[in-house]
Amino acid sequence: MHLSRKPLSLNGTIASTRSKAHFVHSEWMRRLSNQLLDDMDLTVQ
């Protein structure tokens, strides 16, 4: 019983970790691009 449940929980953990990593990456990219736009605005002014 325990052995048959373990791979399922492992797959679920991997999936949630992947989606979390994807969210963190996209959030970081969005902040980076916002920061670049802010820097460009400062440079233009």
GROMACS .gro file of C-alpha atoms in nm:
model
   45
    1MET     CA    1   0.000   0.000   0.000
    2HIS     CA    2   0.269   0.246   0.101
    3LEU     CA    3   0.495   0.158  -0.192
    4SER     CA    4   0.218   0.202  -0.451
    5ARG     CA    5   0.133   0.549  -0.316
    6LYS     CA    6   0.489   0.678  -0.304
    7PRO     CA    7   0.546   0.733  -0.680
    8LEU     CA    8   0.218   0.925  -0.706
    9SER     CA    9   0.316   1.166  -0.431
   10LEU     CA   10   0.662   1.199  -0.583
   11ASN     CA   11   0.516   1.288  -0.922
   12GLY     CA   12   0.284   1.539  -0.759
   13THR     CA   13   0.577   1.698  -0.577
   14ILE     CA   14   0.777   1.723  -0.901
   15ALA     CA   15   0.481   1.876  -1.084
   16SER     CA   16   0.415   2.136  -0.814
   17THR     CA   17   0.787   2.218  -0.795
   18ARG     CA   18   0.802   2.262  -1.172
   19SER     CA   19   0.497   2.492  -1.183
   20LYS     CA   20   0.634   2.692  -0.890
   21ALA     CA   21   0.972   2.725  -1.061
   22HIS     CA   22   0.798   2.835  -1.382
   23PHE     CA   23   0.598   3.096  -1.190
   24VAL     CA   24   0.909   3.226  -1.013
   25HIS     CA   25   1.097   3.243  -1.343
   26SER     CA   26   0.821   3.432  -1.526
   27GLU     CA   27   0.775   3.666  -1.228
   28TRP     CA   28   1.151   3.732  -1.223
   29MET     CA   29   1.157   3.797  -1.598
   30ARG     CA   30   0.862   4.038  -1.564
   31ARG     CA   31   1.035   4.230  -1.286
   32LEU     CA   32   1.360   4.237  -1.483
   33SER     CA   33   1.190   4.376  -1.793
   34ASN     CA   34   1.006   4.634  -1.578
   35GLN     CA   35   1.339   4.733  -1.424
   36LEU     CA   36   1.495   4.768  -1.770
   37LEU     CA   37   1.204   4.986  -1.885
   38ASP     CA   38   1.242   5.204  -1.576
   39ASP     CA   39   1.616   5.240  -1.641
   40MET     CA   40   1.549   5.333  -2.004
   41ASP     CA   41   1.294   5.594  -1.895
   42LEU     CA   42   1.550   5.744  -1.658
   43THR     CA   43   1.810   5.745  -1.934
   44VAL     CA   44   1.572   5.917  -2.179
   45GLN     CA   45   1.484   6.185  -1.925
   0.00000   0.00000   0.00000
